[in-house]
Each structure stands twice: as structure tokens, then as C-alpha cells.
Short mmCIF file of C-alpha atoms in Angstrom, two decimals:
data_model
loop_
_atom_site.label_atom_id
_atom_site.label_comp_id
_atom_site.label_asym_id
_atom_site.label_seq_id
_atom_site.Cartn_x
_atom_site.Cartn_y
_atom_site.Cartn_z
CA UNK A 1 157.84 83.72 201.96
CA UNK A 2 155.40 81.57 200.02
CA UNK A 3 154.43 78.61 202.20
CA UNK A 4 150.84 77.72 201.23
CA UNK A 5 148.94 76.90 198.04
CA UNK A 6 145.16 77.22 198.18
CA UNK A 7 143.44 75.36 195.34
CA UNK A 8 140.03 76.54 194.17
CA UNK A 9 139.04 73.11 192.85
CA UNK A 10 135.96 74.61 191.21
CA UNK A 11 134.02 77.86 191.32
CA UNK A 12 130.76 75.95 191.57
CA UNK A 13 128.86 75.79 194.86
CA UNK A 14 125.37 74.82 195.99
CA UNK A 15 125.09 78.25 197.62
CA UNK A 16 125.27 81.72 196.09
CA UNK A 17 126.25 83.68 199.18
CA UNK A 18 126.06 87.46 199.13
CA UNK A 19 129.51 87.79 200.72
CA UNK A 20 131.42 85.42 198.39
CA UNK A 21 134.83 86.73 197.28
CA UNK A 22 134.81 84.78 194.00
CA UNK A 23 131.17 84.83 192.88
CA UNK A 24 130.68 81.12 193.47
CA UNK A 25 127.29 79.55 192.88
CA UNK A 26 125.44 76.81 190.99
CA UNK A 27 125.94 78.64 187.70
CA UNK A 28 129.62 79.48 188.17
CA UNK A 29 132.13 78.27 185.55
CA UNK A 30 132.27 74.50 185.72
CA UNK A 31 135.87 73.73 184.83
CA UNK A 32 137.64 71.77 187.58
CA UNK A 33 141.12 70.57 188.45
CA UNK A 34 142.05 67.03 187.61
CA UNK A 35 144.67 64.97 189.47
CA UNK A 36 147.23 65.10 186.65
CA UNK A 37 147.14 68.90 186.66
CA UNK A 38 147.38 68.89 190.43
CA UNK A 39 150.42 66.59 190.38
CA UNK A 40 152.17 68.97 187.97
CA UNK A 41 151.56 71.90 190.34
CA UNK A 42 152.91 69.90 193.29
CA UNK A 43 156.06 69.23 191.28
CA UNK A 44 156.42 72.99 190.89
CA UNK A 45 155.79 73.49 194.60
CA UNK A 46 158.72 71.22 195.39
CA UNK A 47 160.89 73.25 193.01
CA UNK A 48 160.02 76.41 194.93
CA UNK A 49 161.15 74.69 198.12
CA UNK A 50 159.32 76.80 200.73
CA UNK A 51 155.78 75.44 200.37
CA UNK A 52 154.65 73.01 203.05
CA UNK A 53 150.85 73.31 203.12
CA UNK A 54 148.05 72.77 200.61
CA UNK A 55 144.41 73.82 201.09
CA UNK A 56 141.39 72.83 199.02
CA UNK A 57 138.62 75.39 198.66
CA UNK A 58 136.05 76.53 196.13
CA UNK A 59 133.35 77.09 195.34
CA UNK A 60 132.67 73.89 197.17
CA UNK A 61 135.47 71.32 196.98
CA UNK A 62 133.27 68.44 198.14
CA UNK A 63 131.21 68.73 194.94
CA UNK A 64 134.23 67.04 193.34
CA UNK A 65 134.70 64.49 196.08
CA UNK A 66 136.63 61.83 194.07
CA UNK A 67 138.94 64.53 192.71
CA UNK A 68 139.33 66.04 196.18
CA UNK A 69 140.32 62.67 197.63
CA UNK A 70 142.76 61.89 194.82
CA UNK A 71 144.45 65.29 195.07
CA UNK A 72 144.58 65.21 198.87
CA UNK A 73 146.18 61.77 198.69
CA UNK A 74 148.82 63.03 196.24
CA UNK A 75 149.64 65.95 198.51
CA UNK A 76 149.92 63.79 201.61
CA UNK A 77 152.09 61.23 199.79
CA UNK A 78 154.48 64.05 198.93
CA UNK A 79 154.64 65.27 202.52
CA UNK A 80 152.45 68.37 202.39
CA UNK A 81 150.12 69.29 205.22
CA UNK A 82 146.55 69.44 203.91
CA UNK A 83 143.47 71.43 204.90
CA UNK A 84 139.99 71.70 203.41
CA UNK A 85 137.36 74.46 203.54
CA UNK A 86 133.73 73.36 203.10
CA UNK A 87 130.12 74.26 203.82
CA UNK A 88 129.56 70.57 204.72
CA UNK A 89 126.45 70.22 202.55
CA UNK A 90 126.99 66.45 202.60
CA UNK A 91 126.47 66.17 206.37
CA UNK A 92 122.70 65.64 206.26
CA UNK A 93 123.10 63.24 209.18
CA UNK A 94 125.96 61.67 211.13
CA UNK A 95 126.11 58.54 208.99
CA UNK A 96 126.55 60.54 205.78
CA UNK A 97 129.04 62.86 207.44
CA UNK A 98 131.16 59.89 208.50
CA UNK A 99 130.99 58.44 204.98
CA UNK A 100 132.63 61.59 203.63
CA UNK A 101 134.98 62.34 206.51
CA UNK A 102 136.48 58.98 207.46
CA UNK A 103 138.63 58.77 204.30
CA UNK A 104 140.06 62.19 205.18
CA UNK A 105 141.05 60.91 208.62
CA UNK A 106 142.81 57.97 206.98
CA UNK A 107 144.74 60.41 204.75
CA UNK A 108 145.87 62.46 207.75
CA UNK A 109 144.13 65.70 206.83
CA UNK A 110 145.24 68.34 209.32
CA UNK A 111 142.40 70.87 209.21
CA UNK A 112 138.73 70.90 208.25
CA UNK A 113 137.33 74.45 208.19
CA UNK A 114 133.53 74.52 208.24
CA UNK A 115 131.50 77.53 207.08
CA UNK A 116 128.85 78.00 209.76
CA UNK A 117 126.97 81.30 209.68
CA UNK A 118 123.70 82.89 208.61
CA UNK A 119 124.93 83.21 205.02
CA UNK A 120 124.91 79.41 204.78
CA UNK A 121 122.42 78.00 207.27
CA UNK A 122 119.47 78.49 209.56
CA UNK A 123 121.41 78.63 212.80
CA UNK A 124 118.40 77.60 214.87
CA UNK A 125 118.68 74.07 213.46
CA UNK A 126 121.21 71.26 213.77
CA UNK A 127 123.11 72.40 210.69
CA UNK A 128 125.28 70.32 208.35
CA UNK A 129 128.46 72.08 209.58
CA UNK A 130 127.57 71.36 213.22
CA UNK A 131 126.91 67.72 212.35
CA UNK A 132 130.18 67.52 210.43
CA UNK A 133 132.13 69.06 213.29
CA UNK A 134 130.62 66.64 215.80
CA UNK A 135 131.53 63.66 213.62
CA UNK A 136 135.00 65.04 212.85
CA UNK A 137 135.74 65.41 216.55
CA UNK A 138 134.61 61.84 217.17
CA UNK A 139 136.86 60.59 214.36
CA UNK A 140 139.86 62.64 215.52
CA UNK A 141 139.84 64.97 212.51
CA UNK A 142 140.86 68.53 213.52
CA UNK A 143 137.94 70.82 212.67
CA UNK A 144 137.08 74.46 213.21
CA UNK A 145 134.38 76.91 212.22
CA UNK A 146 134.48 79.90 209.90
CA UNK A 147 131.69 82.24 210.99
CA UNK A 148 131.22 85.44 208.97
CA UNK A 149 129.04 88.02 210.68
CA UNK A 150 126.90 90.13 208.35
CA UNK A 151 127.82 93.82 208.00
CA UNK A 152 126.03 96.29 210.23
CA UNK A 153 126.50 99.72 211.75
CA UNK A 154 127.87 99.45 215.27
CA UNK A 155 125.37 101.09 217.62
CA UNK A 156 126.93 104.13 219.23
CA UNK A 157 130.30 103.39 217.65
CA UNK A 158 132.30 106.08 215.87
CA UNK A 159 135.82 106.52 214.50
CA UNK A 160 136.92 110.12 213.95
CA UNK A 161 133.27 111.15 213.93
CA UNK A 162 132.27 108.49 211.40
CA UNK A 163 130.04 105.46 212.00
CA UNK A 164 131.82 102.10 212.25
CA UNK A 165 130.82 99.14 210.11
CA UNK A 166 130.82 95.94 212.14
CA UNK A 167 130.84 92.33 211.00
CA UNK A 168 133.42 90.24 209.21
CA UNK A 169 132.59 90.84 205.54
CA UNK A 170 135.28 92.35 203.37
CA UNK A 171 133.87 94.11 200.35
CA UNK A 172 135.25 92.35 197.33
CA UNK A 173 133.39 89.98 195.04
CA UNK A 174 129.63 89.64 195.35
CA UNK A 175 129.50 91.64 198.59
CA UNK A 176 130.11 94.83 196.60
CA UNK A 177 126.95 94.22 194.59
CA UNK A 178 124.78 92.77 197.36
CA UNK A 179 125.66 94.13 200.81
CA UNK A 180 126.41 97.85 200.57
CA UNK A 181 122.92 99.22 201.18
CA UNK A 182 122.65 101.42 204.25
CA UNK A 183 126.31 101.24 205.23
CA UNK A 184 128.32 104.39 205.94
CA UNK A 185 131.07 105.35 203.53
CA UNK A 186 134.54 106.68 204.26
CA UNK A 187 136.51 109.08 202.05
CA UNK A 188 138.98 107.62 199.53
CA UNK A 189 141.95 109.21 201.33
CA UNK A 190 141.49 106.62 204.10
CA UNK A 191 142.49 103.79 201.77
CA UNK A 192 146.16 104.43 201.12
CA UNK A 193 147.33 100.89 201.96
CA UNK A 194 146.11 97.30 201.72
CA UNK A 195 145.21 96.00 205.20
CA UNK A 196 144.70 92.36 204.25
CA UNK A 197 147.26 90.98 201.78
CA UNK A 198 151.06 91.09 201.78
CA UNK A 199 151.49 91.74 198.07
CA UNK A 200 155.22 92.37 198.50
CA UNK A 201 155.94 88.95 199.97
CA UNK A 202 152.84 86.72 199.81
CA UNK A 203 152.68 83.79 202.19
CA UNK A 204 149.98 82.08 200.14
CA UNK A 205 148.44 82.18 196.70
CA UNK A 206 145.15 80.81 195.39
CA UNK A 207 145.19 78.69 192.23
CA UNK A 208 142.05 78.18 190.19
CA UNK A 209 141.24 75.52 187.57
CA UNK A 210 141.81 78.02 184.76
CA UNK A 211 145.45 78.29 185.88
CA UNK A 212 145.27 81.76 187.41
CA UNK A 213 147.56 82.28 190.41
CA UNK A 214 145.81 84.80 192.65
CA UNK A 215 147.84 87.14 194.86
CA UNK A 216 144.43 88.28 196.08
CA UNK A 217 141.19 87.05 194.58
CA UNK A 218 141.14 88.59 191.10
CA UNK A 219 144.75 89.85 191.06
CA UNK A 220 146.74 87.37 189.00
CA UNK A 221 150.45 86.70 189.25
CA UNK A 222 150.15 84.83 185.95
CA UNK A 223 148.80 81.63 184.47
CA UNK A 224 150.60 78.43 185.44
CA UNK A 225 149.27 76.54 182.42
CA UNK A 226 151.36 79.00 180.37
CA UNK A 227 154.32 79.57 182.71
CA UNK A 228 155.38 77.05 185.38
CA UNK A 229 154.51 78.10 188.92
CA UNK A 230 158.13 78.12 190.11
CA UNK A 231 159.05 80.48 187.27
CA UNK A 232 156.11 82.76 188.04
CA UNK A 233 157.13 82.98 191.69
CA UNK A 234 160.83 83.50 190.92
CA UNK A 235 160.02 86.21 188.39
CA UNK A 236 157.54 88.14 190.51
CA UNK A 237 158.61 91.76 190.93
CA UNK A 238 155.94 93.35 193.15
CA UNK A 239 156.81 96.93 192.21
CA UNK A 240 156.63 96.14 188.50
CA UNK A 241 153.27 94.36 188.62
CA UNK A 242 150.75 96.81 187.10
CA UNK A 243 148.18 96.18 189.85
CA UNK A 244 150.18 95.10 192.90
CA UNK A 245 152.80 97.82 192.38
CA UNK A 246 150.45 100.81 192.64
CA UNK A 247 148.61 99.22 195.58
CA UNK A 248 151.89 98.74 197.43
CA UNK A 249 152.89 102.33 196.69
CA UNK A 250 149.62 104.02 197.59
CA UNK A 251 146.90 101.53 198.44
CA UNK A 252 143.63 101.20 196.52
CA UNK A 253 143.37 104.97 196.11
CA UNK A 254 146.90 104.95 194.69
CA UNK A 255 145.83 102.34 192.14
CA UNK A 256 142.99 104.56 190.96
CA UNK A 257 145.20 107.64 190.75
CA UNK A 258 147.96 105.78 188.88
CA UNK A 259 145.57 105.11 186.03
CA UNK A 260 143.60 108.33 186.20
CA UNK A 261 140.34 106.79 187.35
CA UNK A 262 137.68 108.86 189.07
CA UNK A 263 137.01 107.99 192.69
CA UNK A 264 133.62 107.79 194.34
CA UNK A 265 132.83 110.07 197.26
CA UNK A 266 133.27 107.17 199.64
CA UNK A 267 133.73 103.44 200.17
CA UNK A 268 132.86 101.06 202.97
CA UNK A 269 136.40 99.69 203.30
CA UNK A 270 139.71 99.38 201.48
CA UNK A 271 138.60 96.23 199.63
CA UNK A 272 135.54 98.07 198.31
CA UNK A 273 137.73 100.85 196.91
CA UNK A 274 140.19 98.35 195.46
CA UNK A 275 137.56 96.08 193.94
CA UNK A 276 135.66 98.89 192.22
CA UNK A 277 138.93 100.28 190.87
CA UNK A 278 140.08 96.90 189.59
CA UNK A 279 136.73 96.22 187.97
CA UNK A 280 137.10 99.50 186.07
CA UNK A 281 140.52 98.33 184.83
CA UNK A 282 139.49 94.86 183.63
CA UNK A 283 139.65 95.60 179.92
CA UNK A 284 142.98 97.38 180.33
CA UNK A 285 144.68 94.55 182.25
CA UNK A 286 142.91 91.30 181.29
CA UNK A 287 145.87 89.10 182.24
CA UNK A 288 146.54 90.65 185.63
CA UNK A 289 142.84 90.99 186.58
CA UNK A 290 141.51 87.52 186.01
CA UNK A 291 139.26 85.72 185.68
CA UNK A 292 136.45 88.13 184.88
CA UNK A 293 134.08 85.79 186.70
CA UNK A 294 135.32 86.89 190.14
CA UNK A 295 134.30 90.45 189.23
CA UNK A 296 130.73 89.35 188.55
CA UNK A 297 131.22 89.41 184.78
CA UNK A 298 131.30 86.77 182.04
#
């Protein structure tokens, strides 16, 4: 049951992290949500009737701070719980952190998720996320940390005679192009189901400023600037979706076989197999595999 909307306010970010699902960075597409568009989506969320939570993500949502505040205020006024994901670049000291965070406390934001790992910061220093968390706790703003461990081969670890890849990275987006070197591969037959997303009955979707409604980053349910969100959700037939259907039936390897695509000898994980397969299908399914940007293409 769909209960959460996650808004990618922009694809732009001050960082260009190697593990980013959506290829965010300083040169990412600059289009952004505006409050009028956001209000229209909230109206659709009320029509759906099961959605109670809104998250703001990116890219980096705080790059659009006035828009972030206006949209968060609209969501709170309409009774939605609100969370925000950020790298906390603004928290150069406690005074600046409070300047950005106090208005969120006044709005009743329920969750601040702070990216705090070696992809974002020198962890030997007092980092912006650590400063932001300290200030958030003092202000009474619920805050937690998202820490993504880099991929590595587990020393002495094996599964069915194969080396185990440790860390928290899932291999879709930029990670496929930046983080594969030296990692062991598993045969395609291992990837006969999706271990991460419930494509049959999604509990959340991501919405980007181009209108794409993502079942998983880069798998589009449709475009809500063309078809209202409530209609997209009501009309979603998982088995009939040309990307979600084959994945549900046979996983990433099933998607490749459905469309007669050659498979590599091995992949690091299911997302790697799925992402490479989807990238090969971009020109065939431009509406369902969108936007091209999240596949590292123009």
C-alpha cells in the first residue's frame, strides 16, 4: 500500500558521490520543483487516501532552501508527516546549523536524515552532519545518520564458495561506473528476484521535478505532469508494466531474457544486473526507463 511520497526536489548536489543512485552532482539537470507543482501533487495524494508521509531528498534539497521550507509547510498544513534527507553542507558551524534547522523545528518536521560517511566527509573532523545532528538534538528535532560503508571483499568470508562483498552500496546509478573494480562477480542465475523493492505493491515512490514517478530509481510508473498521480497509481498493473512485470516474474535476469539481451558472465549484486539490463533497454522503453540522467546519460 502506497504510504510515502519521496520528492527529489532537484538532482543537483554539491557532491558527486561514487555511490549515488541518481547521478547527482553540481552539473546535474537543474530543474526544480516549485510550490505550486508540489501543492498539486499533495492534492493527488489526498485523492489516493493512503499516503501519510512526505520526504524531501535530492540531489541536495537544502540547495533550494526557500522552496524546501515552502513545500514542507504546505505538507504539514495538510497533515502529512515530513522528513528530509541531507548532507548538511550548510552546517559549517553551530550558528549556521541553527539558522537552517530552527524553522524546521517550528514546522514540526519529524525526521532529519543526515548523510555521514566517507563518501561525503573526512570523518576525522567535526563534520557538517555531526554539527547538524548536535544542533538538531539541542533543538528537539529528531535526527539520525545514514552511513554507507564502501564496498569491499569480506576477509575470509564465502557464500557457496564465492567471496562475499561487504559494505552498504547497492550497484545502481553511478556505483556501476565507479565502484566495481576488484569486486567478485556472481553468475546471472543468482539474480532471479528483486531483493530491495516491492514492485507489486510499492509502499513509496520517488517523484522528480521532471514529473517522473519512480517505482525504483529509473523505473517510471509514468509522468504526473501528463497523468495525475492518483490515476497513475489506480491504473498501475505490475504484471503489465514492461519493466516491473518481467522483474517480478524472474528478477533482473528474467528482464534480460524477456527482451533477448545477452548477459555478462557475472554481476556484483542484483541491482548491478538490473541496472545494466535497464540501461541496455533505454532506447526501447524511454517512458518507462526515465530520466536518462539517472543512467549516467544525457
